[in-house]
Coordinates of C-alpha atoms and ligand atoms in Angstrom, one line a residue:
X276 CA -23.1 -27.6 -32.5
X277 CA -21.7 -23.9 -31.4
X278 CA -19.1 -24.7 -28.6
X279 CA -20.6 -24.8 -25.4
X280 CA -18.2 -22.8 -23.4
X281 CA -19.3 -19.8 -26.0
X282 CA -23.6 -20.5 -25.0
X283 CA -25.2 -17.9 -23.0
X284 CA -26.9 -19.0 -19.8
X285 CA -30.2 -18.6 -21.9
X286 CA -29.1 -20.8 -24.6
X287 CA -27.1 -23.4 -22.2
X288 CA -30.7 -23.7 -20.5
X289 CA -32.4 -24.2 -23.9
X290 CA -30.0 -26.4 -24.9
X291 CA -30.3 -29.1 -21.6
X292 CA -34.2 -28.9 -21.3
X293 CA -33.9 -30.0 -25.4
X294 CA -31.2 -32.5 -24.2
X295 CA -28.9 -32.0 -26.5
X296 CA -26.3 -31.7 -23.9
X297 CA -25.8 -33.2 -20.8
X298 CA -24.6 -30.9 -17.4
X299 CA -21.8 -33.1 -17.2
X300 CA -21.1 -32.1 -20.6
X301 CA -21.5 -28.5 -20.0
X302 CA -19.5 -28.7 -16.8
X303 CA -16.9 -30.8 -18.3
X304 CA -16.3 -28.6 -21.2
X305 CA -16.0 -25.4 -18.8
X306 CA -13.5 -27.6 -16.6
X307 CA -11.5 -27.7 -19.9
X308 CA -11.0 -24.1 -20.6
X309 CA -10.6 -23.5 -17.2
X310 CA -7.4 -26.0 -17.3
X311 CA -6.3 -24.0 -20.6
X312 CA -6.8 -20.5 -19.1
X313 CA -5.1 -21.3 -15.8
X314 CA -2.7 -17.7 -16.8
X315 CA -5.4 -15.6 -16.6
X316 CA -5.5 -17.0 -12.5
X317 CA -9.5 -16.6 -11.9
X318 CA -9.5 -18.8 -9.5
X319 CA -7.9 -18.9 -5.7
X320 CA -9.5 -22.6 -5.5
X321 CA -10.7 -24.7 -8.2
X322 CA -13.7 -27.1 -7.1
X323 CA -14.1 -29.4 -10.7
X324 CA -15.4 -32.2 -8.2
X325 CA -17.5 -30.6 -7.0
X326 CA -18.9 -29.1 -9.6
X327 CA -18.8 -32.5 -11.3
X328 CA -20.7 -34.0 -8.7
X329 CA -23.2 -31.1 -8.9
X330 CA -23.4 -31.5 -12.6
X331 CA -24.5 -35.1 -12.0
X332 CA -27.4 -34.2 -9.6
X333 CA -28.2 -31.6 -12.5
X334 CA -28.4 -34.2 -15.4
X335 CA -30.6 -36.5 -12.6
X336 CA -33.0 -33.6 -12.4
X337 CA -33.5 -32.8 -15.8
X338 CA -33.7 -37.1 -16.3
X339 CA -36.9 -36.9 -14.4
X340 CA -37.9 -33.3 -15.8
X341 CA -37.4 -31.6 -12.3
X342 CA -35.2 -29.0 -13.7
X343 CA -34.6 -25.8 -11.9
X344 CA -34.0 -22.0 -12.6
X345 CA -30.2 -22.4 -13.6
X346 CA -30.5 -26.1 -13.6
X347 CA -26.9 -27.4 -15.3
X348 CA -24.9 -23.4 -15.2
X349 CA -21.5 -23.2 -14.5
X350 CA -20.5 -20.1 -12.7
X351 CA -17.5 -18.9 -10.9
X352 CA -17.7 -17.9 -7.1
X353 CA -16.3 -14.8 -6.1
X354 CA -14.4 -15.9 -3.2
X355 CA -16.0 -13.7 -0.3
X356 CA -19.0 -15.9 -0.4
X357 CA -18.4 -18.8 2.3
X358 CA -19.2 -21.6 0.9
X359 CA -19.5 -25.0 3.4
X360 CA -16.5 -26.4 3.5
X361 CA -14.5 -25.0 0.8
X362 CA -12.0 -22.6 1.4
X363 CA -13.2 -19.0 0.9
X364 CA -10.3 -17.0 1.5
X365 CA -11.3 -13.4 0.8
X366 CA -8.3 -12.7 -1.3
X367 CA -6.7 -12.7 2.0
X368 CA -3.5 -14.3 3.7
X369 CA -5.2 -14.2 7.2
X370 CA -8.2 -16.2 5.5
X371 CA -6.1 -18.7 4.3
X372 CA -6.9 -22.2 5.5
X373 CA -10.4 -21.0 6.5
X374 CA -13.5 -23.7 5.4
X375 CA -16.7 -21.6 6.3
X376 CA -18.8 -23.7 8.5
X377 CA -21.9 -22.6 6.9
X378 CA -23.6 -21.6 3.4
X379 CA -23.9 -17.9 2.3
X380 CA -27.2 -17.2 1.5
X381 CA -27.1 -16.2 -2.1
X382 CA -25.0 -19.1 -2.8
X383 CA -27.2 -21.8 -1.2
X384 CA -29.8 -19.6 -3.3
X385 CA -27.8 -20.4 -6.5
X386 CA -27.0 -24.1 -6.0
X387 CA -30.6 -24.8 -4.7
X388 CA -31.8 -23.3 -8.3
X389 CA -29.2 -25.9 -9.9
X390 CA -26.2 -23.7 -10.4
X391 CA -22.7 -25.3 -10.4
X392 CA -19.7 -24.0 -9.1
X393 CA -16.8 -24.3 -11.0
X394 CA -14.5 -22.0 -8.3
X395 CA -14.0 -19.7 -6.0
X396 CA -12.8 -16.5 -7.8
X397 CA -9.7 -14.2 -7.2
X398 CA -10.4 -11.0 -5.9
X399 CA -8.6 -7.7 -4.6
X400 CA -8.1 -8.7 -0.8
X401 CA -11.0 -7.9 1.2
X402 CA -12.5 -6.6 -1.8
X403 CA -10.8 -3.5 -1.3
X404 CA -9.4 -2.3 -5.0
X405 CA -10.0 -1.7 -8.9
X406 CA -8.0 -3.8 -10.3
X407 CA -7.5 -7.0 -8.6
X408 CA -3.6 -6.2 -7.9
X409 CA -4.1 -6.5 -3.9
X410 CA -5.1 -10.1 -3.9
X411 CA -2.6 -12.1 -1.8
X412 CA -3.4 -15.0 -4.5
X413 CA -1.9 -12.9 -7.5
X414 CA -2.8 -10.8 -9.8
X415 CA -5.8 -11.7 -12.3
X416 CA -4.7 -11.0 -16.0
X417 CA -7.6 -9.6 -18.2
X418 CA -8.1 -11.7 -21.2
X419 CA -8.4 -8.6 -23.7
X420 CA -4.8 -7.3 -24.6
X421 CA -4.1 -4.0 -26.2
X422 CA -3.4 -4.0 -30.2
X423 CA 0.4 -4.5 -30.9
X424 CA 0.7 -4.7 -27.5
X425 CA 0.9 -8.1 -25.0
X426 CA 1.3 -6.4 -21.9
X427 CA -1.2 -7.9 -19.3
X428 CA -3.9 -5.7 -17.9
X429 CA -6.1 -5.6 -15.3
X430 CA -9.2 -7.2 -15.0
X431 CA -10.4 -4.6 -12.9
X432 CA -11.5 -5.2 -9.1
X433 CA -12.4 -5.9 -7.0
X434 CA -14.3 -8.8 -8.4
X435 CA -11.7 -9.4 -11.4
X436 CA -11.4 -12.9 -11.3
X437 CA -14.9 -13.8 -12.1
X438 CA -15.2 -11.1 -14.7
X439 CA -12.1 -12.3 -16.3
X440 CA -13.7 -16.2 -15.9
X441 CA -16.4 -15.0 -17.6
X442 CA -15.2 -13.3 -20.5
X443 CA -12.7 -15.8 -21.3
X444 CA -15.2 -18.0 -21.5
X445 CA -14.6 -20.4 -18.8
X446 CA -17.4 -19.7 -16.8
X447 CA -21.2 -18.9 -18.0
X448 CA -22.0 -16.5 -15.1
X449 CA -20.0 -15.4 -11.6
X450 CA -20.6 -13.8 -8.5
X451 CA -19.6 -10.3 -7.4
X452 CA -19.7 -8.0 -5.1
X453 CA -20.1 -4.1 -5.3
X454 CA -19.0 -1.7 -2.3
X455 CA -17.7 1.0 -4.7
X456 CA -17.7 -0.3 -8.2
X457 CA -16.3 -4.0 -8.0
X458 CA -19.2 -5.5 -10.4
X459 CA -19.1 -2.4 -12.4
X460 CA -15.9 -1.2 -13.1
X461 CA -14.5 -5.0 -14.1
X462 CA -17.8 -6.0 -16.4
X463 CA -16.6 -2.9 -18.3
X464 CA -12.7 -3.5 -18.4
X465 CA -13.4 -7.4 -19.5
X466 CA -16.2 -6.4 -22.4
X467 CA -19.3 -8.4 -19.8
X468 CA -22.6 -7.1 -18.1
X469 CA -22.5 -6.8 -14.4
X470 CA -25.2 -5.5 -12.1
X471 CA -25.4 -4.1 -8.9
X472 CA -29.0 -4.6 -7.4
X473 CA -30.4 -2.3 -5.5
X474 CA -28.7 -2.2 -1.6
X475 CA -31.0 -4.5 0.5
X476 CA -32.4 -6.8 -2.6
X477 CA -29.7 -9.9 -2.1
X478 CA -28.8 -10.9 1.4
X479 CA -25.2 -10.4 2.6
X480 CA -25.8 -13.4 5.0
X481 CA -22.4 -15.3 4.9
X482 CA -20.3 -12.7 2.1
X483 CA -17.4 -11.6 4.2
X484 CA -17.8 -8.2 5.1
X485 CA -16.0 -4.8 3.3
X486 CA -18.2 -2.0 4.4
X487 CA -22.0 -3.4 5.5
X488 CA -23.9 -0.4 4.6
X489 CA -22.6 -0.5 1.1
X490 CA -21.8 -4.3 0.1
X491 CA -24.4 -5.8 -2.0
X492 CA -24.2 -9.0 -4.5
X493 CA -25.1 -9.1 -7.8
X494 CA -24.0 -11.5 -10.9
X495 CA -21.9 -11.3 -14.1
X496 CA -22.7 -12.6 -17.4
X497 CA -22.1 -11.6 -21.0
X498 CA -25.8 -10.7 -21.7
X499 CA -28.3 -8.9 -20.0
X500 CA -30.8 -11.6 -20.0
X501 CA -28.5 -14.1 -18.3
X502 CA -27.8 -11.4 -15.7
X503 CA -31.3 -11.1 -15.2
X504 CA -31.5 -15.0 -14.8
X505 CA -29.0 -15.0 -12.2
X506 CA -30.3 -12.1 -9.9
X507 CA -33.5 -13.7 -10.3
X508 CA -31.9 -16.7 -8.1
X509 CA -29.7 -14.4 -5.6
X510 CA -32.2 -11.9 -4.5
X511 CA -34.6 -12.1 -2.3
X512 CA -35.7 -11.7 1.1
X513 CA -33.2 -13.4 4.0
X514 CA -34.6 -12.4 7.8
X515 CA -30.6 -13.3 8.8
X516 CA -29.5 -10.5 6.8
X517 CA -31.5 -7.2 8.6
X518 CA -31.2 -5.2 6.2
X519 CA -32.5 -7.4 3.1
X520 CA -35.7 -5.8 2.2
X521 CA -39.1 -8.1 1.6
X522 CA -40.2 -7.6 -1.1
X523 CA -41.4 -9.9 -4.2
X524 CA -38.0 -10.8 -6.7
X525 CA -39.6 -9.9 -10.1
X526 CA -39.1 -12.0 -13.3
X527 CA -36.4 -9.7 -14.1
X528 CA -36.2 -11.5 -17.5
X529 CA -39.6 -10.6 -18.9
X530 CA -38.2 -6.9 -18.8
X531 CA -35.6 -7.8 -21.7
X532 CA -37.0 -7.0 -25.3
X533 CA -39.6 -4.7 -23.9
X534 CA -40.0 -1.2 -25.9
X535 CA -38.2 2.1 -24.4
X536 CA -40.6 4.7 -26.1
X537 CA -41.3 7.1 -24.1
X538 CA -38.5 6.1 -21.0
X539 CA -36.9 9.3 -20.0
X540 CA -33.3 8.8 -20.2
X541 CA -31.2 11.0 -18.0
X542 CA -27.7 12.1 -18.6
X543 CA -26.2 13.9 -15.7
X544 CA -24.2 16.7 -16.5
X545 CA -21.7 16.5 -13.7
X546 CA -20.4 13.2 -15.1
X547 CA -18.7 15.4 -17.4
X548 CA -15.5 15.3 -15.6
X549 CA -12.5 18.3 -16.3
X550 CA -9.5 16.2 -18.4
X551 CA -12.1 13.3 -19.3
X552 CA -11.1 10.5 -22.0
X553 CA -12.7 11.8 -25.0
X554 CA -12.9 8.1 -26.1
X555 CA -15.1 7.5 -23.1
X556 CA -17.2 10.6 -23.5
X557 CA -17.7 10.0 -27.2
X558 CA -19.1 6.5 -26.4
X559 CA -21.7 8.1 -24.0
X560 CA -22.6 10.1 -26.7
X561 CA -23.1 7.5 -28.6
X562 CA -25.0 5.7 -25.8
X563 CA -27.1 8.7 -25.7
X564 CA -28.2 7.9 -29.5
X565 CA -28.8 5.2 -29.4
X566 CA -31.2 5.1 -26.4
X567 CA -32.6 7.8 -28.5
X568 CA -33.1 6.0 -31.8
X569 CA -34.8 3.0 -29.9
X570 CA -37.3 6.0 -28.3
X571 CA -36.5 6.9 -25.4
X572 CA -36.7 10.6 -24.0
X573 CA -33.3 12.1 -23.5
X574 CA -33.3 14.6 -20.3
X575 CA -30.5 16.7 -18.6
X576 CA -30.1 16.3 -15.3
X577 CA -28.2 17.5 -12.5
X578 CA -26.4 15.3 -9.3
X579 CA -24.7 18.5 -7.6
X580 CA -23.0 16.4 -4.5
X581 CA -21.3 14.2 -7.2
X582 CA -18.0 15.7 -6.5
X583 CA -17.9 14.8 -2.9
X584 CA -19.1 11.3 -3.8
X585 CA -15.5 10.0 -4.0
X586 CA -14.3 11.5 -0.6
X587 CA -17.0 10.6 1.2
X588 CA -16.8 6.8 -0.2
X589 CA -13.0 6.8 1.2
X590 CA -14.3 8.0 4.8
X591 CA -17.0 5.7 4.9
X592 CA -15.8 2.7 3.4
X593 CA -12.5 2.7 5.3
X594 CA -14.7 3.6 8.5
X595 CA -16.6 0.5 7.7
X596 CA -13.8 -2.1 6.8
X597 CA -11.8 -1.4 10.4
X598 CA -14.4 -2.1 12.5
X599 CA -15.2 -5.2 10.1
X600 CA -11.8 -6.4 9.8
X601 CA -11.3 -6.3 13.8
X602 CA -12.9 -9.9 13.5
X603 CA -9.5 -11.3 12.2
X604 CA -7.6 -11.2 15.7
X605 CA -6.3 -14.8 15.2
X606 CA -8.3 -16.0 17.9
X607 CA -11.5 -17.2 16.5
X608 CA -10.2 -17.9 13.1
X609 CA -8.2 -17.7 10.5
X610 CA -4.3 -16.7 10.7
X611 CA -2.5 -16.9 14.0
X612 CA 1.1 -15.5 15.5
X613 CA 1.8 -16.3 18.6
X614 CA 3.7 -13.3 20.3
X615 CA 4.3 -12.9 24.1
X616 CA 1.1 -11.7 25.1
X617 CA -2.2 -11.0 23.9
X618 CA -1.7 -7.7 22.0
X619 CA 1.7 -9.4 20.2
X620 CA -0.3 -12.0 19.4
X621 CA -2.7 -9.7 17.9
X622 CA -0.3 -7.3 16.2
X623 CA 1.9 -10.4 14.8
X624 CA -1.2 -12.0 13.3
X625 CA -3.0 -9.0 11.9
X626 CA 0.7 -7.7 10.6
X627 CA 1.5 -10.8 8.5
X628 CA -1.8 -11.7 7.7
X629 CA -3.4 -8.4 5.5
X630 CA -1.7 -6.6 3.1
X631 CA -1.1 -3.2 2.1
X632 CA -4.0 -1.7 0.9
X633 CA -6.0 -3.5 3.7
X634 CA -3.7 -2.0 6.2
X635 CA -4.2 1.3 5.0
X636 CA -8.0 1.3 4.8
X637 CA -8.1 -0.2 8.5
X638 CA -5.5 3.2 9.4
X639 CA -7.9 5.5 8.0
X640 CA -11.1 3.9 9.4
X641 CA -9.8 4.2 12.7
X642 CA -8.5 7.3 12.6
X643 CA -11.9 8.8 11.1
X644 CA -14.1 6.8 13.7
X645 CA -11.5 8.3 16.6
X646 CA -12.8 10.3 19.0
X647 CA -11.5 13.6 18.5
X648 CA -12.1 13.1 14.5
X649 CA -15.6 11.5 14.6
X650 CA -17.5 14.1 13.7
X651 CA -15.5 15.9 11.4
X652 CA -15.1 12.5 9.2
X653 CA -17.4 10.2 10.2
X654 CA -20.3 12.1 10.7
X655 CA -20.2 14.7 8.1
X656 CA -19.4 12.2 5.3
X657 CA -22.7 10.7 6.6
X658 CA -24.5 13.7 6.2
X659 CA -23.0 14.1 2.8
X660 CA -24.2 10.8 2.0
X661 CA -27.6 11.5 2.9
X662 CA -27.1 14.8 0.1
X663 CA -26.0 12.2 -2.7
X664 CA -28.9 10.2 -2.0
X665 CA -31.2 13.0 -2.2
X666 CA -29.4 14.1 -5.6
X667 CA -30.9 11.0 -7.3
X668 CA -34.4 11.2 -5.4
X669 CA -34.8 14.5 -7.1
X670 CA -33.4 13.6 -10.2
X671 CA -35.7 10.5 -10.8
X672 CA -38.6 12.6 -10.5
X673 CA -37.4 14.3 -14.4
X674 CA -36.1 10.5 -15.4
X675 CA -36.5 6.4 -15.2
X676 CA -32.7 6.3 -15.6
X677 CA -30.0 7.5 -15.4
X678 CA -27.2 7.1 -18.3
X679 CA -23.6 7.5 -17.5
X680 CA -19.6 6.1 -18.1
X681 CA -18.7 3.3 -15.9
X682 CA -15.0 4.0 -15.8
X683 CA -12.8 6.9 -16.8
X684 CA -10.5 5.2 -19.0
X685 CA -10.3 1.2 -20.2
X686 CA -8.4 -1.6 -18.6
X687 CA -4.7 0.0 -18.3
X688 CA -1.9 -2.3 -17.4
X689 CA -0.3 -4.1 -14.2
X690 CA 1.4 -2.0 -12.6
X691 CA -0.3 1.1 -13.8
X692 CA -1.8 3.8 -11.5
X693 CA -0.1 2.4 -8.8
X694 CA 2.0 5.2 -7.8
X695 CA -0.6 6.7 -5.7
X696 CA -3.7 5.2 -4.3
X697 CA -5.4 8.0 -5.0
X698 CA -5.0 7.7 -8.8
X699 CA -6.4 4.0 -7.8
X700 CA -9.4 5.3 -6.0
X701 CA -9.9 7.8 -8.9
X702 CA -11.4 4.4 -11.3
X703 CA -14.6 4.7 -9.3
X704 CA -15.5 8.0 -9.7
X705 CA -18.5 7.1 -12.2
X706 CA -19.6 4.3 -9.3
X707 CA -19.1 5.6 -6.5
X708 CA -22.1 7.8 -6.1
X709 CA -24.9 4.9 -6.7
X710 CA -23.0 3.0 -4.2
X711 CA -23.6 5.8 -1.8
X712 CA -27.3 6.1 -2.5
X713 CA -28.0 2.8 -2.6
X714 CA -29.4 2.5 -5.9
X715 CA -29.1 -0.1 -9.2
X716 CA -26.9 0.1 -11.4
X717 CA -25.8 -2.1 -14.5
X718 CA -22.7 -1.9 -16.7
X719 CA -22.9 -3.5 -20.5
X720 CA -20.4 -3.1 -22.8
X721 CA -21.4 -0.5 -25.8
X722 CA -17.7 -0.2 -28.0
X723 CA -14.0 -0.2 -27.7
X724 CA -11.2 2.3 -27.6
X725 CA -9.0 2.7 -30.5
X726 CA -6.4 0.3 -29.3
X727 CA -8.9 -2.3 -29.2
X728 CA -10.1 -2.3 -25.8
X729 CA -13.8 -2.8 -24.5
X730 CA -15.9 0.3 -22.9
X731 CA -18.8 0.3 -20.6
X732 CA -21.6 2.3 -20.3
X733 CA -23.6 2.1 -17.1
X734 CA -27.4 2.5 -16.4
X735 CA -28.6 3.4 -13.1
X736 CA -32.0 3.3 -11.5
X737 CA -34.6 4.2 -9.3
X738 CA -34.6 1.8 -5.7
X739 CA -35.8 -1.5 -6.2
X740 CA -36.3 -0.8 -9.9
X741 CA -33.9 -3.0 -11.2
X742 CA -37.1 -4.4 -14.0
X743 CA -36.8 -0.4 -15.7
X744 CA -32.8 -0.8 -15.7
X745 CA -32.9 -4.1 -17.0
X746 CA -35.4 -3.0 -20.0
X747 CA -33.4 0.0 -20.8
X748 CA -30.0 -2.4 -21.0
X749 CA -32.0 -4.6 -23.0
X750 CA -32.5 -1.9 -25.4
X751 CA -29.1 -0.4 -25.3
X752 CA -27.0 -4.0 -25.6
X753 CA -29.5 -4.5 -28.3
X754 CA -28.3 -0.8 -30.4
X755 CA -24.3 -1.6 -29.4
X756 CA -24.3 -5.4 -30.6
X757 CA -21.4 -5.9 -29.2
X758 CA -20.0 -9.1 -30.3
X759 CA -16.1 -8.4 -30.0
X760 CA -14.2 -11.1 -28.4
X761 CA -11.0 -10.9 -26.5
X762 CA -7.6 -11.9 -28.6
X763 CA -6.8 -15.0 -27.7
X764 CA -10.7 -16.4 -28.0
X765 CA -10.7 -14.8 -31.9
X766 CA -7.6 -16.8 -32.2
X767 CA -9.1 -20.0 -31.5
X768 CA -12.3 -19.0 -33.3
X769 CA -10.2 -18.2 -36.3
Ligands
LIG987 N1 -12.6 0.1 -5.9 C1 -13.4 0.4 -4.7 C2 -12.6 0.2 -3.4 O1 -11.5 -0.1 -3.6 C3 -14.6 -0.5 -4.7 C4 -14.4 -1.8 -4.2 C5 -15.7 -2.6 -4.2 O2 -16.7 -2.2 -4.7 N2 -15.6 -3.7 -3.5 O3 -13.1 0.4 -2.4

């Protein structure tokens, strides 16, 4: 029998309903790479009994042939979905001994369709970052190294711990989140699929809050059908989440496999960045071919606000996260300093409790939302949001999709691009804009660089077309075959 920590979700599924392998099994076999990767630190806190337990309710359901959706999966949490009574810490110091009292709603979705939690993931604090170096838990090493070279590298972020749990193989699936480019931008640097659903298709009921009108879940896996499977079971209309959208969830799975002819296929010019990674723009070419040989129609388009995309992201997002993260006063939860009075209390609490980066996204956000700057941040980065948007309304009319890089360059090493923040921010450049408008977007890895590093190419759709995106990913994972594995997994496989 193939290993069962190296089974897709599809064929995990297949496999339990035929009974040739128990949950427990399953489970117990993810529990022990899990134990052997504990280096690659993907989780903040591992929850094997509970996932035993879970598995045990799993193998009772398919006993009396009750199974569910992802009866029997084990997946990886990112860990700014509360979860009842398990510490969900947000990658955060402040969050540190906090047990939610309550469920998020796409993970009560998950575990009600049989899914089994393995951990809570790591994560860039707050979900602010790209490349899960801010997390107050540690850094998450990516398990692809370079050739020759056994530096460790980033997972990406801000959802690099389940990424990395899922490529190394000690996970089936995970949970992300995407404010800028955190399900993206680490499905491409760890060789997975990711995908951001559209904004308003899973409900952010219970996911601790970045920046509301951009955070949206989505899942990780290492094929586009098990992606599929999982948004199946997040999405979907929550009325505690005002902005989740009603609207039927699909069988996004029947998408996979179905024929491209004829899909128009757009390839935005302005994605063409000045000083771009000819590595990376030779693999969209490539893309481009091969979305081409399976019949689809290749058409230029243009997204002319793209430039601004970034700089409006860092107005808004930042704008978003201080008056989100003015929760955390250590008064209703989490970390608490007593200081003299009221304000020391808050200063001392807030000052030891977030990091760097957090500070400095909470600095910006206030100073953008002040009074005297409102409208010449706030408001205008709106308005140039509302121009991005409009870019990709007028762009689908020529095109189904839209075909594009999902990061300038591969996963580059701890420590790296860490001089400046902006050099950070500049990873989500490719992301960043369908963040802004709202709209789908998937990541699926299509080669590697010359030192033996995966590359992503990313598909983006129309609004609450995530079926289209998921057919043309279907087609393109199909032409890429990618079946590369990170070092130390061809090791053992050796
Ligand atoms: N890297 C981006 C940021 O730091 C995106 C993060 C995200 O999508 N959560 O804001």
């Amino acid at each position: 029998m193939t290993k069962l920590t190296s089974l897709t979700i599809k064929e995990a599924l297949d496999g339990l309903k035929k009974k040739e392998f128990t949950a427990t099994e399953l489970t117990e076999a993810h529990i022990k790479a899990s134990e052997a990767a504990q280096h690659l630190n993907c989780y903040i806190t591992e929850t094997y009994d509970h996932a035993r337990a879970q598995a045990k309710e799993s193998d009772a359901r398919y006993a009396k042939g009750e199974a569910k959706l992802l009866d029997g999966v084990p997946i990886a949490m990112k860990d700014l979905y509360c979860t009842e009574g398990i510490r969900t810490t947000a990658g955060s110091k402040i969050l540190e001994n906090f047990k939610p009292p309550y469920e998020s709603t796409v993970s009560g979705n998950m575990f009600s369709d049989g899914a089994i939690m393995l951990g809570k993931a790591n994560l860039d604090e707050f979900a602010m970052g790209s490349s899960n170096t801010t997390s107050a838990y540690g850094n998450v090493i990516n398990p692809w190294q370079r050739k020759g070279d056994n530096k460790p590298l980033v997972p990406g972020g801000s959802s690099g711990g389940s990424a990395a749990a899922v490529a190394a193989r000690i996970a089936m699936g995970a949970t992300g989140t995407d404010t800028g480019g955190s399900i993206r931008q680490p499905a491409a640097f760890c060789g997975i699929t990711g995908i951001k659903p559209t904004y308003g298709r899973c409900s952010r009921f219970g996911i601790i809050a970045f920046a509301s009108s951009l955070d949206q879940a989505g899942p990780f896996a290492r094929t586009v059908e098990d992606c599929a499977l999982l948004l199946q079971s997040m999405a979907g209309y929550d009325p505690k989440d005002s902005t989740s959208v009603n609207r039927p969830v699909p069988e996004y799975f029947k998408s996979i496999g179905q024929s491209v002819k004829g899909l128009k296929v757009g390839v935005p010019k302005e994605y063409r960045v000045d000083g771009a990674n000819p590595e990376i723009t030779k693999l969209w070419d490539k893309g481009v071919d091969m979305m081409k040989a399976a019949g689809a129609e290749i058409v230029d388009v243009s997204l002319p606000h793209t430039k601004y995309a970034l700089q409006t992201y860092y107005v808004i997002a930042p704008a978003e996260c201080s008056s989100n993260l003015a929760r955390y006063d250590g008064v209703r939860f989490g970390l608490r300093i007593d200081g003299k009075d009221l304000n020391d209390t808050y200063e001392a609490t807030r000052e030891a409790g977030f990091g760097k980066e957090v500070k400095r996204r909470i600095l910006i956000g206030t100073y953008v939302l002040s009074a005297g700057y409102y409208d010449a941040y706030y408001n205008k980065a709106r308005r140039v949001r509302k121009l991005i948007w409009q870019d990709f309304i007028n762009a689908y009319e020529k095109c189904d999709v839209l075909l594009t890089p999902t990061a300038p360059t591969p996963a580059f090493a701890i420590g790296e691009n860490e001089q400046d923040p902006v050099t950070m921010y500049l990873n989500d450049i490719f992301t960043v804009p369908a963040s802004m408008a709202g709209m789908p977007g998937i990541s699926l890895p299509v080669g590697l660089s010359a030192d033996g590093l995966p590359l992503g190419l990313q598909l983006l759709g129309r609004p609450f077309d995530e079926e289209t995106v998921f057919k043309a990913a279907g087609a393109l994972e199909k032409a890429a075959d990618f079946t590369h594995l990170p070092q130390s997994l061809q090791a053992k496989a050796a």
